Amino acid sequence: DVKVTQSSRYLVKRTGEKVFLECVQDMDHENMFWYRQDPGLGLRLIYFSYDVKMKEKGDIPEGYSVSREKKERFSLILESASTNQTSMYLCASSSGQGFGTIYFGEGSWLTVV
Amino acid sequence: GDSVTQMEGPVTLSEEAFLTINCTYTATGYPSLFWYVQYPGEGLQLLLKATKADDKGSNKGFEATYRKETTSFHLEKGSVQVSDSAVYFCALSARSNYKLTFGKGTLLTVNP
């Protein structure tokens, strides 16, 4: 089975802190994604990467950056956390273009106080 | 741009009732279509998918048919169970890029 592992399920951070959310996949997938999930808004794409060291902005990249130094690992970085970034963050990966199935991790609940 | 519109919830049904969750989409070309399910406290799991017009995806008693003429991919199940209580997301993946575009999700609650 495909495994997408997010390093932390629950985090509480203070406003202004730098926050790292880590994601690892074990299926040699080319594509990796970070989504944010909020009630009433569904899932919104923050960033995605289709290759090592490559990244593309999604629909809501402001306040976030990403890093992909190795194929299996994709990190989401909040440079200076703010309360409006309190949310559920979902990492995902897929192989191939467009029509490949996307597999999700279990999510990281981030609370910024 | 690409978009997915799905039936707003919440939907509350009794066990063994028939379920329909409507989903329509806007996309250029011929996207692949998906239904994902999220059980309480968990991430998203692929429920079913269809990659071309008239394809029917099915899994765990759920079905959805890719209707190009109506740009729809409605989710159906003949007899729901309490364990089907979850949030259901319709999504599309355009062949021109690598992304999934999601609907806002529909919360289903099934009562015994």
Short mmCIF file of C-alpha atoms in Angstrom, two decimals:
data_model
loop_
_atom_site.label_atom_id
_atom_site.label_comp_id
_atom_site.label_asym_id
_atom_site.label_seq_id
_atom_site.Cartn_x
_atom_site.Cartn_y
_atom_site.Cartn_z
CA ASP A 1 0.00 0.00 0.00
CA VAL A 2 1.02 3.57 -0.64
CA LYS A 3 2.07 5.30 2.52
CA VAL A 4 2.12 9.07 2.96
CA THR A 5 3.34 9.96 6.42
CA GLN A 6 3.03 13.36 8.04
CA SER A 7 5.39 13.85 10.92
CA SER A 8 3.02 15.52 13.38
CA ARG A 9 -0.71 14.98 13.86
CA TYR A 10 -1.25 17.85 16.29
CA LEU A 11 0.82 20.99 16.79
CA VAL A 12 0.32 24.15 18.80
CA LYS A 13 2.56 27.08 17.87
CA ARG A 14 2.79 30.72 18.85
CA THR A 15 2.20 33.66 16.53
CA GLY A 16 5.43 34.59 14.76
CA GLU A 17 7.07 31.18 15.13
CA LYS A 18 8.60 29.41 12.14
CA VAL A 19 6.77 26.13 11.61
CA PHE A 20 7.85 23.09 9.64
CA LEU A 21 5.40 20.40 8.51
CA GLU A 22 7.11 17.33 7.14
CA CYS A 23 5.76 14.74 4.73
CA VAL A 24 7.32 11.52 3.44
CA GLN A 25 6.01 9.09 0.83
CA ASP A 26 7.31 5.60 0.16
CA MET A 27 6.12 4.95 -3.40
CA ASP A 28 8.71 6.86 -5.43
CA HIS A 29 6.03 9.30 -6.59
CA GLU A 30 7.08 12.25 -8.71
CA ASN A 31 4.32 14.60 -7.56
CA MET A 32 3.73 15.86 -4.06
CA PHE A 33 1.18 18.36 -2.75
CA TRP A 34 0.23 20.39 0.28
CA TYR A 35 -3.41 21.21 0.83
CA ARG A 36 -5.17 23.14 3.52
CA GLN A 37 -8.62 22.07 4.71
CA ASP A 38 -11.05 24.46 6.37
CA PRO A 39 -14.76 24.01 7.19
CA GLY A 40 -16.97 25.34 4.43
CA LEU A 41 -14.02 25.91 2.11
CA GLY A 42 -13.03 22.34 1.33
CA LEU A 43 -9.45 21.64 0.32
CA ARG A 44 -7.31 24.34 -1.19
CA LEU A 45 -3.94 23.73 -2.81
CA ILE A 46 -1.03 25.61 -1.25
CA TYR A 47 1.96 24.31 -3.23
CA PHE A 48 2.87 21.31 -5.30
CA SER A 49 6.04 19.79 -6.65
CA TYR A 50 6.46 17.56 -9.69
CA ASP A 51 10.15 16.84 -9.21
CA VAL A 52 12.99 17.26 -6.77
CA LYS A 53 13.81 20.94 -6.23
CA MET A 54 10.83 21.94 -8.37
CA LYS A 55 7.81 23.72 -6.94
CA GLU A 56 4.71 25.46 -8.19
CA LYS A 57 2.34 27.79 -6.39
CA GLY A 58 -1.15 26.54 -5.83
CA ASP A 59 -4.23 28.61 -5.12
CA ILE A 60 -3.23 30.02 -1.72
CA PRO A 61 0.60 30.19 -1.43
CA GLU A 62 0.81 33.45 0.54
CA GLY A 63 2.50 33.00 3.91
CA TYR A 64 3.90 29.58 2.99
CA SER A 65 6.99 28.15 1.35
CA VAL A 66 8.05 24.61 0.54
CA SER A 67 11.17 22.54 0.19
CA ARG A 68 11.80 19.35 -1.76
CA GLU A 69 15.42 18.30 -1.52
CA LYS A 70 14.71 14.57 -1.87
CA LYS A 71 12.10 12.83 -3.96
CA GLU A 72 10.35 11.21 -1.02
CA ARG A 73 10.14 14.29 1.23
CA PHE A 74 8.13 17.50 0.86
CA SER A 75 8.16 20.12 3.62
CA LEU A 76 5.74 22.96 4.18
CA ILE A 77 7.15 26.00 5.97
CA LEU A 78 5.24 28.77 7.68
CA GLU A 79 7.83 31.52 7.91
CA SER A 80 5.97 33.48 10.59
CA ALA A 81 2.87 31.71 11.79
CA SER A 82 -0.33 33.69 12.17
CA THR A 83 -3.66 32.78 13.77
CA ASN A 84 -5.37 32.66 10.38
CA GLN A 85 -3.11 29.74 9.51
CA THR A 86 -4.79 27.58 12.13
CA SER A 87 -6.06 24.70 10.03
CA MET A 88 -5.76 21.08 8.99
CA TYR A 89 -2.88 20.51 6.57
CA LEU A 90 -2.90 17.53 4.23
CA CYS A 91 0.05 16.21 2.28
CA ALA A 92 -0.48 14.05 -0.80
CA SER A 93 1.49 12.34 -3.54
CA SER A 94 0.90 10.84 -6.96
CA SER A 95 2.67 9.27 -9.86
CA GLY A 96 2.19 10.35 -13.45
CA GLN A 97 0.39 13.27 -14.95
CA GLY A 98 -3.09 14.52 -14.22
CA PHE A 99 -5.01 11.30 -14.08
CA GLY A 100 -2.91 9.45 -11.54
CA THR A 101 -4.56 8.67 -8.24
CA ILE A 102 -3.52 11.06 -5.46
CA TYR A 103 -2.85 9.51 -2.04
CA PHE A 104 -3.21 11.50 1.15
CA GLY A 105 -1.58 11.47 4.55
CA GLU A 106 -3.64 11.57 7.73
CA GLY A 107 -3.29 15.30 8.16
CA SER A 108 -1.66 17.68 10.62
CA TRP A 109 -3.83 19.82 12.85
CA LEU A 110 -2.03 23.12 13.44
CA THR A 111 -3.24 25.62 16.01
CA VAL A 112 -1.55 29.01 16.13
CA VAL A 113 -2.15 30.93 19.35
CA GLY B 1 -10.32 27.69 -14.42
CA ASP B 2 -11.34 24.22 -13.28
CA SER B 3 -14.02 23.96 -10.62
CA VAL B 4 -16.18 21.40 -8.85
CA THR B 5 -19.59 22.08 -7.37
CA GLN B 6 -21.11 19.52 -5.06
CA MET B 7 -24.26 19.31 -3.06
CA GLU B 8 -24.10 21.25 0.16
CA GLY B 9 -24.67 19.34 3.32
CA PRO B 10 -25.15 18.22 5.83
CA VAL B 11 -27.09 15.18 4.68
CA THR B 12 -28.77 13.03 7.31
CA LEU B 13 -30.23 9.64 6.42
CA SER B 14 -31.54 6.59 8.18
CA GLU B 15 -29.74 3.29 7.80
CA GLU B 16 -30.63 1.46 4.54
CA ALA B 17 -31.79 4.67 2.83
CA PHE B 18 -30.73 5.54 -0.72
CA LEU B 19 -27.95 8.10 -1.07
CA THR B 20 -27.27 10.59 -3.84
CA ILE B 21 -24.66 13.34 -3.59
CA ASN B 22 -24.64 15.56 -6.66
CA CYS B 23 -21.42 16.74 -8.26
CA THR B 24 -20.91 18.84 -11.38
CA TYR B 25 -17.69 20.16 -12.81
CA THR B 26 -16.19 22.73 -15.14
CA ALA B 27 -12.95 21.89 -16.87
CA THR B 28 -11.24 22.18 -20.20
CA GLY B 29 -10.62 18.95 -22.02
CA TYR B 30 -11.37 15.60 -20.47
CA PRO B 31 -10.55 15.45 -16.78
CA SER B 32 -10.46 12.40 -14.57
CA LEU B 33 -13.06 12.43 -11.82
CA PHE B 34 -12.82 11.18 -8.27
CA TRP B 35 -14.75 10.73 -5.07
CA TYR B 36 -12.75 10.85 -1.87
CA VAL B 37 -14.05 10.04 1.62
CA GLN B 38 -12.81 11.41 4.94
CA TYR B 39 -13.79 9.56 8.08
CA PRO B 40 -13.72 11.46 11.37
CA GLY B 41 -10.18 12.36 12.44
CA GLU B 42 -8.56 10.88 9.34
CA GLY B 43 -7.09 11.99 6.02
CA LEU B 44 -8.76 11.50 2.66
CA GLN B 45 -9.11 8.09 1.05
CA LEU B 46 -9.90 7.45 -2.58
CA LEU B 47 -13.40 5.95 -2.83
CA LEU B 48 -13.73 5.60 -6.59
CA LYS B 49 -12.68 7.18 -9.85
CA ALA B 50 -13.47 7.38 -13.55
CA THR B 51 -11.05 8.47 -16.23
CA LYS B 52 -13.24 8.85 -19.32
CA ALA B 53 -16.79 9.56 -20.37
CA ASP B 54 -19.38 6.88 -19.54
CA ASP B 55 -16.97 5.10 -17.19
CA LYS B 56 -18.56 3.93 -13.96
CA GLY B 57 -16.47 3.89 -10.83
CA SER B 58 -17.56 1.65 -7.98
CA ASN B 59 -16.34 0.60 -4.55
CA LYS B 60 -17.91 -0.53 -1.25
CA GLY B 61 -21.41 -0.32 -2.77
CA PHE B 62 -20.90 3.25 -3.97
CA GLU B 63 -21.13 4.11 -7.66
CA ALA B 64 -20.67 7.16 -9.86
CA THR B 65 -20.87 7.52 -13.65
CA TYR B 66 -18.85 10.05 -15.64
CA ARG B 67 -21.43 11.98 -17.69
CA LYS B 68 -19.72 14.28 -20.15
CA GLU B 69 -22.96 15.65 -21.62
CA THR B 70 -24.12 16.91 -18.23
CA THR B 71 -20.60 17.41 -16.78
CA SER B 72 -21.65 15.41 -13.74
CA PHE B 73 -20.32 12.65 -11.50
CA HIS B 74 -23.03 11.99 -8.93
CA LEU B 75 -22.30 9.59 -6.07
CA GLU B 76 -24.93 6.94 -5.24
CA LYS B 77 -25.39 4.08 -2.83
CA GLY B 78 -28.46 1.91 -2.62
CA SER B 79 -28.42 1.24 1.12
CA VAL B 80 -26.26 3.30 3.46
CA GLN B 81 -24.86 2.08 6.77
CA VAL B 82 -23.93 3.93 9.95
CA SER B 83 -20.27 3.29 9.06
CA ASP B 84 -20.70 5.39 5.90
CA SER B 85 -20.94 8.53 8.02
CA ALA B 86 -18.14 10.75 6.75
CA VAL B 87 -17.35 13.76 4.58
CA TYR B 88 -17.40 13.06 0.83
CA PHE B 89 -15.40 15.13 -1.64
CA CYS B 90 -15.83 15.22 -5.39
CA ALA B 91 -12.67 16.14 -7.30
CA LEU B 92 -11.26 16.44 -10.78
CA SER B 93 -7.79 16.14 -12.19
CA ALA B 94 -7.12 17.88 -15.46
CA ARG B 95 -4.79 16.13 -17.82
CA SER B 96 -2.89 19.34 -18.47
CA ASN B 97 -1.51 19.56 -14.95
CA TYR B 98 -0.89 17.53 -11.85
CA LYS B 99 -3.45 18.98 -9.50
CA LEU B 100 -6.70 17.86 -7.93
CA THR B 101 -9.45 20.44 -7.70
CA PHE B 102 -11.95 19.66 -4.94
CA GLY B 103 -15.53 20.48 -4.17
CA LYS B 104 -16.27 21.81 -0.70
CA GLY B 105 -17.31 18.46 0.70
CA THR B 106 -20.62 17.00 1.88
CA LEU B 107 -21.05 15.74 5.42
CA LEU B 108 -23.13 12.57 5.56
CA THR B 109 -24.57 11.31 8.82
CA VAL B 110 -26.34 7.96 8.89
CA ASN B 111 -28.52 7.21 11.90
CA PRO B 112 -29.37 3.69 13.06
#
